[in-house]
Coordinates of C-alpha atoms in Angstrom, one line a residue:
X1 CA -25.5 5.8 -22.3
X2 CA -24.0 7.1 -25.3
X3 CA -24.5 10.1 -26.7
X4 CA -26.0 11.3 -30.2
X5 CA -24.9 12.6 -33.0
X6 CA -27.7 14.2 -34.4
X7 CA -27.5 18.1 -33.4
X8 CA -30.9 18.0 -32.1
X9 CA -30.7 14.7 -30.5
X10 CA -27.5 15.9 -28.5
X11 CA -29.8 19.4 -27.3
X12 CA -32.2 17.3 -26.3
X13 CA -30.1 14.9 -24.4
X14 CA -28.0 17.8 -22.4
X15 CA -31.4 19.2 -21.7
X16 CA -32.7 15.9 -20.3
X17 CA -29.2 15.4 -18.3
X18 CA -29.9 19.1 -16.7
X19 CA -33.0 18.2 -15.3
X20 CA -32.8 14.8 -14.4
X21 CA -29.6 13.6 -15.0
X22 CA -27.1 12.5 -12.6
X23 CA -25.1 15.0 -11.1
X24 CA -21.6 15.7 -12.1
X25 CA -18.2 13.8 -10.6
X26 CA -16.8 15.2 -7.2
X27 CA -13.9 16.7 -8.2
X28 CA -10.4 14.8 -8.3
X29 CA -8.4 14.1 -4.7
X30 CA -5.8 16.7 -6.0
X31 CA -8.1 19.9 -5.8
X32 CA -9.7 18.5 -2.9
X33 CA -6.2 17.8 -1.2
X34 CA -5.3 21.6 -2.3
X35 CA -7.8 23.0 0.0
X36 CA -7.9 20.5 2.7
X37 CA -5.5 22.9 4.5
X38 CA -8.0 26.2 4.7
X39 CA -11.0 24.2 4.8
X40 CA -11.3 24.4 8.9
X41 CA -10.5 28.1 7.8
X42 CA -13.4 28.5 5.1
X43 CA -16.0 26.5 6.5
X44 CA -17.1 28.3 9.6
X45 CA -16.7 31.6 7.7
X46 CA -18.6 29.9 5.0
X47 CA -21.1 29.0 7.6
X48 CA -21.6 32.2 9.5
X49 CA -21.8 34.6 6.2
X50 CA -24.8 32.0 4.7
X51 CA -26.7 32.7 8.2
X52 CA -26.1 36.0 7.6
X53 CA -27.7 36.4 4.0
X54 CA -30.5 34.3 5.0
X55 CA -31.2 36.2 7.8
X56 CA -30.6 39.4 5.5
X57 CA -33.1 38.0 2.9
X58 CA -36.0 37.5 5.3
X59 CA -35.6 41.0 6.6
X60 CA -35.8 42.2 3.3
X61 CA -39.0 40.2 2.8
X62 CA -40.6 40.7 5.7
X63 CA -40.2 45.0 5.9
X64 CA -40.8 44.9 1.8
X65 CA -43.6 43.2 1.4
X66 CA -44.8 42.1 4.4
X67 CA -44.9 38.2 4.2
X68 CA -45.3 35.9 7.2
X69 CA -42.3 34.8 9.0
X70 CA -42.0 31.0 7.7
X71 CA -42.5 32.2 4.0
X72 CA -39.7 34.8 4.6
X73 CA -37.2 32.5 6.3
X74 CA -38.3 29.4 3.5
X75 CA -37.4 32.1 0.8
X76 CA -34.2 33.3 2.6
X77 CA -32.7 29.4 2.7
X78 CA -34.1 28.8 -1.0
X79 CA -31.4 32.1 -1.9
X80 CA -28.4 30.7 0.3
X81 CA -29.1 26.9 0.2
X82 CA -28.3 26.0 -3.0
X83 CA -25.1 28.1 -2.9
X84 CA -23.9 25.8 -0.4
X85 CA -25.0 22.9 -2.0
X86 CA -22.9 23.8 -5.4
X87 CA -19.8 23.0 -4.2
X88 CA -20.2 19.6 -4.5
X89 CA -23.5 18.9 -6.5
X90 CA -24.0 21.7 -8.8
X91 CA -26.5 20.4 -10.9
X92 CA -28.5 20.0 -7.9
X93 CA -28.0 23.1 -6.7
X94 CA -29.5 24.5 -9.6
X95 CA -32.2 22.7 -9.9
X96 CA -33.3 23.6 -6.3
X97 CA -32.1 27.8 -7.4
X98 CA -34.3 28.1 -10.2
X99 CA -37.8 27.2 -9.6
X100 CA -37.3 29.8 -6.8
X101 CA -37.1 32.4 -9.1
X102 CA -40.9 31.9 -10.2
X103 CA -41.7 32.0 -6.2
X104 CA -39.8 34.3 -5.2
X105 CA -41.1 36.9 -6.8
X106 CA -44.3 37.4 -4.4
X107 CA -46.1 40.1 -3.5
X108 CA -43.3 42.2 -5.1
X109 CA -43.9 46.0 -5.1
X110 CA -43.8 48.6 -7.4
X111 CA -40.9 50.1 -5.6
X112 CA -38.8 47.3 -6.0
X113 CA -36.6 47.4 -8.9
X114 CA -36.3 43.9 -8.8
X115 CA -38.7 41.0 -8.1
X116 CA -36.1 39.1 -6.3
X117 CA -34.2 39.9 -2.9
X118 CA -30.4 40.6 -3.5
X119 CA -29.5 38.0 -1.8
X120 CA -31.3 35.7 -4.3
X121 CA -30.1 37.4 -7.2
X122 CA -26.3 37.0 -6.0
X123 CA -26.9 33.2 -5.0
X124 CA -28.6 32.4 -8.1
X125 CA -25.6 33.8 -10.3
X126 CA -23.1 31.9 -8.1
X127 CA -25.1 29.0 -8.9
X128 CA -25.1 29.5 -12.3
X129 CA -21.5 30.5 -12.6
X130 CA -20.1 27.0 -10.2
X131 CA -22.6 25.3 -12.7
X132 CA -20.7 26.7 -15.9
X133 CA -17.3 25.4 -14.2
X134 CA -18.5 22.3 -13.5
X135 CA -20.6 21.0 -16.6
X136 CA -20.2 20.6 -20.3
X137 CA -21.3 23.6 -22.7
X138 CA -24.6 22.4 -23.8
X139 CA -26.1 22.0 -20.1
X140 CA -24.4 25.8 -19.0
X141 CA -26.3 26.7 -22.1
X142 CA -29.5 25.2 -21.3
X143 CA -29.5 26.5 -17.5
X144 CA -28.6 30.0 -19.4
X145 CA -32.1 30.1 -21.4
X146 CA -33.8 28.3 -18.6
X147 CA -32.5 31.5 -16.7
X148 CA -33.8 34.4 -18.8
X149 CA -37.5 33.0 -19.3
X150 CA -38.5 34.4 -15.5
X151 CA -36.4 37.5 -16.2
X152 CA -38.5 38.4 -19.4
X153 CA -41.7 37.5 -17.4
X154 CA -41.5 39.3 -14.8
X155 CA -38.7 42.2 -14.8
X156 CA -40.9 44.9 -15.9
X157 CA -38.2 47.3 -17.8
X158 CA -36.6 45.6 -21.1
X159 CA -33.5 47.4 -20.9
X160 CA -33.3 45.9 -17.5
X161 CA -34.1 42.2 -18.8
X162 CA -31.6 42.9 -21.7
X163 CA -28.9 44.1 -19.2
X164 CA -29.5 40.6 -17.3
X165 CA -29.2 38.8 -20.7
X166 CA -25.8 40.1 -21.2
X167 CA -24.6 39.5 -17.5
X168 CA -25.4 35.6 -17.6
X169 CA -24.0 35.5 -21.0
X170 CA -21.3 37.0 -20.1
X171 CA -21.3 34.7 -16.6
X172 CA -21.1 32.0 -18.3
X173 CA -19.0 32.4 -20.8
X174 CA -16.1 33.3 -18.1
X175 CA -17.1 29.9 -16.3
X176 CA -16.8 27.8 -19.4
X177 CA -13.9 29.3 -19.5
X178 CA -12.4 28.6 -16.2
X179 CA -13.7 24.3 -16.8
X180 CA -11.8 24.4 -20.4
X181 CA -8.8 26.0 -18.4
X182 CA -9.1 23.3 -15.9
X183 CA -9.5 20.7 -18.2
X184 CA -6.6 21.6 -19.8
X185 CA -4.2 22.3 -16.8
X186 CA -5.4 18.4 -15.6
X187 CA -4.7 16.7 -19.1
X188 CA -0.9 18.4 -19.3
X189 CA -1.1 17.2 -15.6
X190 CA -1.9 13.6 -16.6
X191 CA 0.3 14.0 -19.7
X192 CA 3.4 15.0 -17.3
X193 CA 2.7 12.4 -15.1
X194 CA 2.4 9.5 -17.7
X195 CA 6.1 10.7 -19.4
X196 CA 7.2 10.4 -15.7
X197 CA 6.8 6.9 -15.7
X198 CA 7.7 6.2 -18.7
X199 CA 10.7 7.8 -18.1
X200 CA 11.5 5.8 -15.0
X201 CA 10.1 2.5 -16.6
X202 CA 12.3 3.4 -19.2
X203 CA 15.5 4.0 -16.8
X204 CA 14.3 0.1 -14.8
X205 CA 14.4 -1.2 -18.2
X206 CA 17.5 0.0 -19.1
X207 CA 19.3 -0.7 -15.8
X208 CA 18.2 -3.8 -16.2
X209 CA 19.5 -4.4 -19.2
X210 CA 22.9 -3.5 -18.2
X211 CA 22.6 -5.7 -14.9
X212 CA 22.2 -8.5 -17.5
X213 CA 25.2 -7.5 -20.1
X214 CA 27.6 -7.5 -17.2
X215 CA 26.5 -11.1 -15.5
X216 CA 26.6 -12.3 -18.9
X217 CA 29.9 -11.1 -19.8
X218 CA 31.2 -11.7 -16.7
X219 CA 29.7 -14.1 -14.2
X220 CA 28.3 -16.2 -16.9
X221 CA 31.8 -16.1 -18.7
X222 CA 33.6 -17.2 -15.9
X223 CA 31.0 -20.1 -15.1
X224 CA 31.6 -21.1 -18.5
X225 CA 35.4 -21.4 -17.9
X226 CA 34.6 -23.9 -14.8
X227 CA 32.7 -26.2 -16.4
X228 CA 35.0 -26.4 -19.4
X229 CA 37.7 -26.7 -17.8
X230 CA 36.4 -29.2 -14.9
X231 CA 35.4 -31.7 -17.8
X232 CA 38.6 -31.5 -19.4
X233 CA 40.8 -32.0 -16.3
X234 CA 40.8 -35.2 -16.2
X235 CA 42.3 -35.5 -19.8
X236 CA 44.4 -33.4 -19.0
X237 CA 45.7 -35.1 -15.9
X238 CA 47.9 -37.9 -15.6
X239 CA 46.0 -41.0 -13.6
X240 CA 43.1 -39.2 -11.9
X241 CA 41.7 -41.4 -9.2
X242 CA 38.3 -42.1 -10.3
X243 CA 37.1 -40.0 -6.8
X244 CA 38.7 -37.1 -8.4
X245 CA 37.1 -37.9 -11.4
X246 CA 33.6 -37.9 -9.8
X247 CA 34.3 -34.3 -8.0
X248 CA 35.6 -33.1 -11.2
X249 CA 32.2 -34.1 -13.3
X250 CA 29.8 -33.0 -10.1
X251 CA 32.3 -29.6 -10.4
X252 CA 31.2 -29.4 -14.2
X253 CA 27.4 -30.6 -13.7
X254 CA 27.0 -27.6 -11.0
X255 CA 28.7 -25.1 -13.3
X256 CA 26.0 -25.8 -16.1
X257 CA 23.1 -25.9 -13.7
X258 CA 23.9 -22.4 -12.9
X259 CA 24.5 -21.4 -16.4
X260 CA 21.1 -22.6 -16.8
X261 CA 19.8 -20.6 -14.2
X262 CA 21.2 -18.0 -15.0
X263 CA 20.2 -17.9 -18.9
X264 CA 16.9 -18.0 -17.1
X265 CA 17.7 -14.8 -15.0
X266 CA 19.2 -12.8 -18.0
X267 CA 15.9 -13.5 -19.9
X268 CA 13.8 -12.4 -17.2
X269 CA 15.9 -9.1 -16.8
X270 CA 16.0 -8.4 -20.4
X271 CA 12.4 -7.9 -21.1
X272 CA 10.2 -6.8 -19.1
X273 CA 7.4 -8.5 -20.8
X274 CA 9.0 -12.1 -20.6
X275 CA 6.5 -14.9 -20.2
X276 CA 6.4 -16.3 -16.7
X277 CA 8.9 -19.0 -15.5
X278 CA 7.3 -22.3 -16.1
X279 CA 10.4 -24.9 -15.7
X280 CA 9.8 -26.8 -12.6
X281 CA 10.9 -25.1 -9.2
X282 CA 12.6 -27.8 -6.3
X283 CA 10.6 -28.0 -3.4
X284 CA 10.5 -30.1 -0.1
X285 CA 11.5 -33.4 -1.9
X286 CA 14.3 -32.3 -3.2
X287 CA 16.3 -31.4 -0.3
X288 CA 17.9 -34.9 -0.2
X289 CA 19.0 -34.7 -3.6
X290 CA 20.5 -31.2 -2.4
X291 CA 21.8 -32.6 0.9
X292 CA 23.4 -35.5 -0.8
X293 CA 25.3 -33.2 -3.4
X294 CA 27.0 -31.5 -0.2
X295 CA 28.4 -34.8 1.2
X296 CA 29.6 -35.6 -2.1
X297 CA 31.2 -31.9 -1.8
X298 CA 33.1 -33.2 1.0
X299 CA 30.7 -31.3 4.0
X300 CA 29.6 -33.9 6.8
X301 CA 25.7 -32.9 6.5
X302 CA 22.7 -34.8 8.5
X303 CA 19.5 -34.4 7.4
X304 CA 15.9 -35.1 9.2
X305 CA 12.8 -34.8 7.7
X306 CA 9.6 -35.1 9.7
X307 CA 6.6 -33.7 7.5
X308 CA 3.3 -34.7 7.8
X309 CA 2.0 -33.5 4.5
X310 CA 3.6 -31.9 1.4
X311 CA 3.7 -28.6 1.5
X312 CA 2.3 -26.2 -0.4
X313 CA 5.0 -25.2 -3.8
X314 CA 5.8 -21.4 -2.7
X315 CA 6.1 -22.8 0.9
X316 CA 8.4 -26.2 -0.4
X317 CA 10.8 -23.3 -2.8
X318 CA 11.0 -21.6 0.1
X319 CA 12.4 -24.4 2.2
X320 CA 14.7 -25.7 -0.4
X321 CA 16.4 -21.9 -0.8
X322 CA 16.8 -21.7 2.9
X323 CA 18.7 -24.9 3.5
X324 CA 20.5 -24.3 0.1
X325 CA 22.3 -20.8 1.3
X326 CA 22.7 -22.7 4.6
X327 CA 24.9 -25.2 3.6
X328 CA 26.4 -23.1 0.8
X329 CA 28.0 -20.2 3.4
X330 CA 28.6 -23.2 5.8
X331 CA 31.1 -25.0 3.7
X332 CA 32.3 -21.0 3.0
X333 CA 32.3 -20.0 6.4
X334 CA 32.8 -23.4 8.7
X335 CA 35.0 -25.6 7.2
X336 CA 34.8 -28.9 8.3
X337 CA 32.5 -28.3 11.1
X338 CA 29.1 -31.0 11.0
X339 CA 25.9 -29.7 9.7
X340 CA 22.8 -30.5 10.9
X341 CA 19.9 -29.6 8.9
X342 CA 15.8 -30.4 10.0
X343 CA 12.4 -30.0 8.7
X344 CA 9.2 -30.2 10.6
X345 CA 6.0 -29.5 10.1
X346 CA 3.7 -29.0 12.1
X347 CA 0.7 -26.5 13.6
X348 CA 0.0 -25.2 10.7
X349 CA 3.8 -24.3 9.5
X350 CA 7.1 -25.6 8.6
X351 CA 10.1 -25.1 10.5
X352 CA 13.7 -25.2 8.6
X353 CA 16.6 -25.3 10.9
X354 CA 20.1 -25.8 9.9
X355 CA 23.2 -25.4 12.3
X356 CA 26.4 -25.8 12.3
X357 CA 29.3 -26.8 14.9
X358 CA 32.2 -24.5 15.1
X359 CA 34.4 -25.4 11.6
X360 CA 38.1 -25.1 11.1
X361 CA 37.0 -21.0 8.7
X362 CA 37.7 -18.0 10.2
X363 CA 34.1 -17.2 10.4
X364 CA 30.6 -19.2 11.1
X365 CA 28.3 -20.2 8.6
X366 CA 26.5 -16.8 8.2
X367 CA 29.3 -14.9 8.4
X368 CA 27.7 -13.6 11.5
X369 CA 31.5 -12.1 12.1
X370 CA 33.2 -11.5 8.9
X371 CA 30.8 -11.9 6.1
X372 CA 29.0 -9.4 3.8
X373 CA 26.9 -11.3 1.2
X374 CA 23.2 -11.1 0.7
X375 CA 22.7 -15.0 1.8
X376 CA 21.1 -13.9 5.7
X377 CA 19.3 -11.0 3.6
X378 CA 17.8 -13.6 1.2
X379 CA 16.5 -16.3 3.5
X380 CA 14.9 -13.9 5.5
X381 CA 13.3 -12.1 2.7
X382 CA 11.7 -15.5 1.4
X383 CA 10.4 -15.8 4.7
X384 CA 8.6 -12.9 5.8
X385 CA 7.2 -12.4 2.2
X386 CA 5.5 -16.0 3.5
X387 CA 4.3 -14.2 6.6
X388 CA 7.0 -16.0 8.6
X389 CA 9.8 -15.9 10.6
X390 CA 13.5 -15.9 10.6
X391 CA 16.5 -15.8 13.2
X392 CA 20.1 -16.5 12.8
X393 CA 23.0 -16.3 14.9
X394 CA 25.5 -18.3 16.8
X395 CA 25.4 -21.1 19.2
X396 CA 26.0 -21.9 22.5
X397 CA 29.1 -24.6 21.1
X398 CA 30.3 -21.6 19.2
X399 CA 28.8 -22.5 15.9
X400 CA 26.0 -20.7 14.2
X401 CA 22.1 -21.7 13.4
X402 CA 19.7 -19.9 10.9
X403 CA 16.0 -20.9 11.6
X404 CA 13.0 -20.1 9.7
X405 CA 9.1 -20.8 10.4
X406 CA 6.8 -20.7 7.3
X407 CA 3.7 -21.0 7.2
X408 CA 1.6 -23.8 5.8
X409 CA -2.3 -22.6 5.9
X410 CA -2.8 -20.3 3.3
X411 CA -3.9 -17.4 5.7
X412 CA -1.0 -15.1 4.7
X413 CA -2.9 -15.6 1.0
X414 CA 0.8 -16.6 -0.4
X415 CA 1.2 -20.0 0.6

């Protein structure tokens, strides 16, 4: 609901909130976490002093004025009660406080320079003083005149009744205080906080942006340079077998995928706000197509296929990758040596295996021995963020495997 703007509208609205309005947000996890540490400290000491002052009260009561037992012990909880109850709902607290102080003021005695107990007078002004801390100025203000109409009824001396005027005035202008202290200390908190990240969004961005500048002057350069120069060999050369030929325009086509892919990547790193990537991603029916380019490459490569149902796109990418970084760091790592690459599917997940006889490299096709890429590190990080499994290492026959089991169901939520 909002709130007026009429002077006398926004009275009447604070007024209404105090006394049957909902009571005021717990405060935030970091004040709470600051004195998680003495609260099993504070709370039995808490505890035992608020039996104490009840138990004082009623004494009071009962040798004062000489009221039964259950009154006495009623009024000595209505003092300490709501005291304990203003830590976290103030508004109730009060609200339980005050229409005490019109019954607690029975039977008092002549004698009595008070018609309260001290124990209810010092509750009652923690009430009102947690209160002040806790809400805005116009309810404090409220529960402050709500205050001094029992103190002008029944306080017998004015100078006394004046004396209290001053003292809740004075109360609660110390607690507004404190909130519009707090209030500030938590929005320089928020403000530190929000140049904080900005500050490391900023330094992301800006990393980023140099991550690109160097693969596009470099890594993009050089690609560049391949395919340029791969179409033009031919012309170059004197009576180029039409195989050569072939290898030299597959040579040139790779180089511009990958400078396609790439441009892609650069976008992506240079804003942060790019839109998302809506080219079409290969999946499962393109591993042929990808199988067929190795042999073509000069790689003896087997492929076997046995899959039920199409998989689903994040699960088919996945698949494709994994067989793609496969054969790439085979041919690096194994050359020569026969691939063997299979797909099944089946109880609910897809199984990618490729392997890998021992080749004429120095190393396996991981580079289980001598490598120190990111290919292992990638393939296994497309397939646990799938919720599945990957395992690489080497073979009985020497050579070297990489298997990875995604899953096909859905139940991870990602495929």
């Amino acid at each position: 609901m909002a709130q007026p703007d009429n002077p006398v509208r926004v009275a009447l609205y604070d007024l209404r909130r105090l006394l049957v309005g909902p009571d005021v947000p717990p405060r935030p996890a970091t004040t709470r976490r600051r004195w998680h540490g003495w609260r099993s400290y504070l709370v039995p000491f808490a505890v035992l002093a608020l039996v104490g002052l009840t138990a004082a009260a009623a004494q009071y009561l009962e040798e004062n004025r000489g009221l039964a037992d259950g009154y006495t012990v009623a009024l000595g909880l209505g003092a300490t009660v709501p005291v304990a109850l203003a830590v976290r709902w103030p508004l109730w607290a009060w609200r339980l406080a005050y229409p005490l102080l019109f019954l607690g003021v029975v039977r008092a005695g002549p004698d009595e320079p008070w018609p309260w107990n001290p124990v209810q007078i010092l509750g009652y002004l923690v009430v009102l003083v947690v209160l002040g801390t806790r809400v805005e100025t116009g309810l404090a203000l409220w529960a402050g005149a709500a205050t001094l109409l029992p103190v002008y009824l029944f306080v017998a001396e004015r100078a006394n009744a004046h004396g209290v005027t001053v003292l809740v005035i004075g109360a609660l202008l110390l607690a507004d205080q404190i909130r519009r202290r707090r209030l500030s200390q938590r929005a320089l908190a928020e403000q530190a906080e929000r140049s904080e990240l900005e500050q490391a969004r900023r330094a992301v961005l800006e990393e980023r942006t140099r991550i690109a500048r160097e693969l596009h002057d470099v890594v993009a350069h050089h690609m560049s340079m391949i395919a340029v120069r791969a179409e033009t060999a031919p012309y170059r050369l004197d009576a180029v077998p039409e195989p050569a030929r072939a290898e030299f325009t597959a040579i040139a086509g790779a180089a511009r995928e990958a400078l396609t892919d790439m441009r892609r990547l650069l976008g992506v790193l240079r804003s942060e706000s790019a839109d998302p990537e809506t080219a079409p991603q290969p999946g499962l029916p393109d591993v042929p197509a990808l199988v067929e380019a190795a042999r073509r490459a000069g790689m003896t490569v087997t492929l076997e296929v046995d899959v039920p149902a199409e998989p689903p796109a994040s699960v088919g990418l996945a698949a494709y990758r994994i067989v793609q970084e496969a054969l790439a760091n085979a041919a690096r790592h194994a050359a020569g040596a026969e691939v063997r690459a299979t797909i099944r599917g089946a109880a609910g997940a897809l199984e990618v295996r490729v392997a890998n006889d021992r080749g004429d490299g120095p190393t396996t096709a991981g580079g289980g021995r001598a490598g120190h890429g990111h290919g292992l590190t990638g393939m296994r990080e497309r397939a646990v963020s799938l919720g599945g499994t990957f395992t690489a290492g080497p073979t009985d026959d020497g050579g070297y495997a990489v298997v990875a089991v995604l899953p096909c169901d859905g139940e991870d939520g990602t495929a």
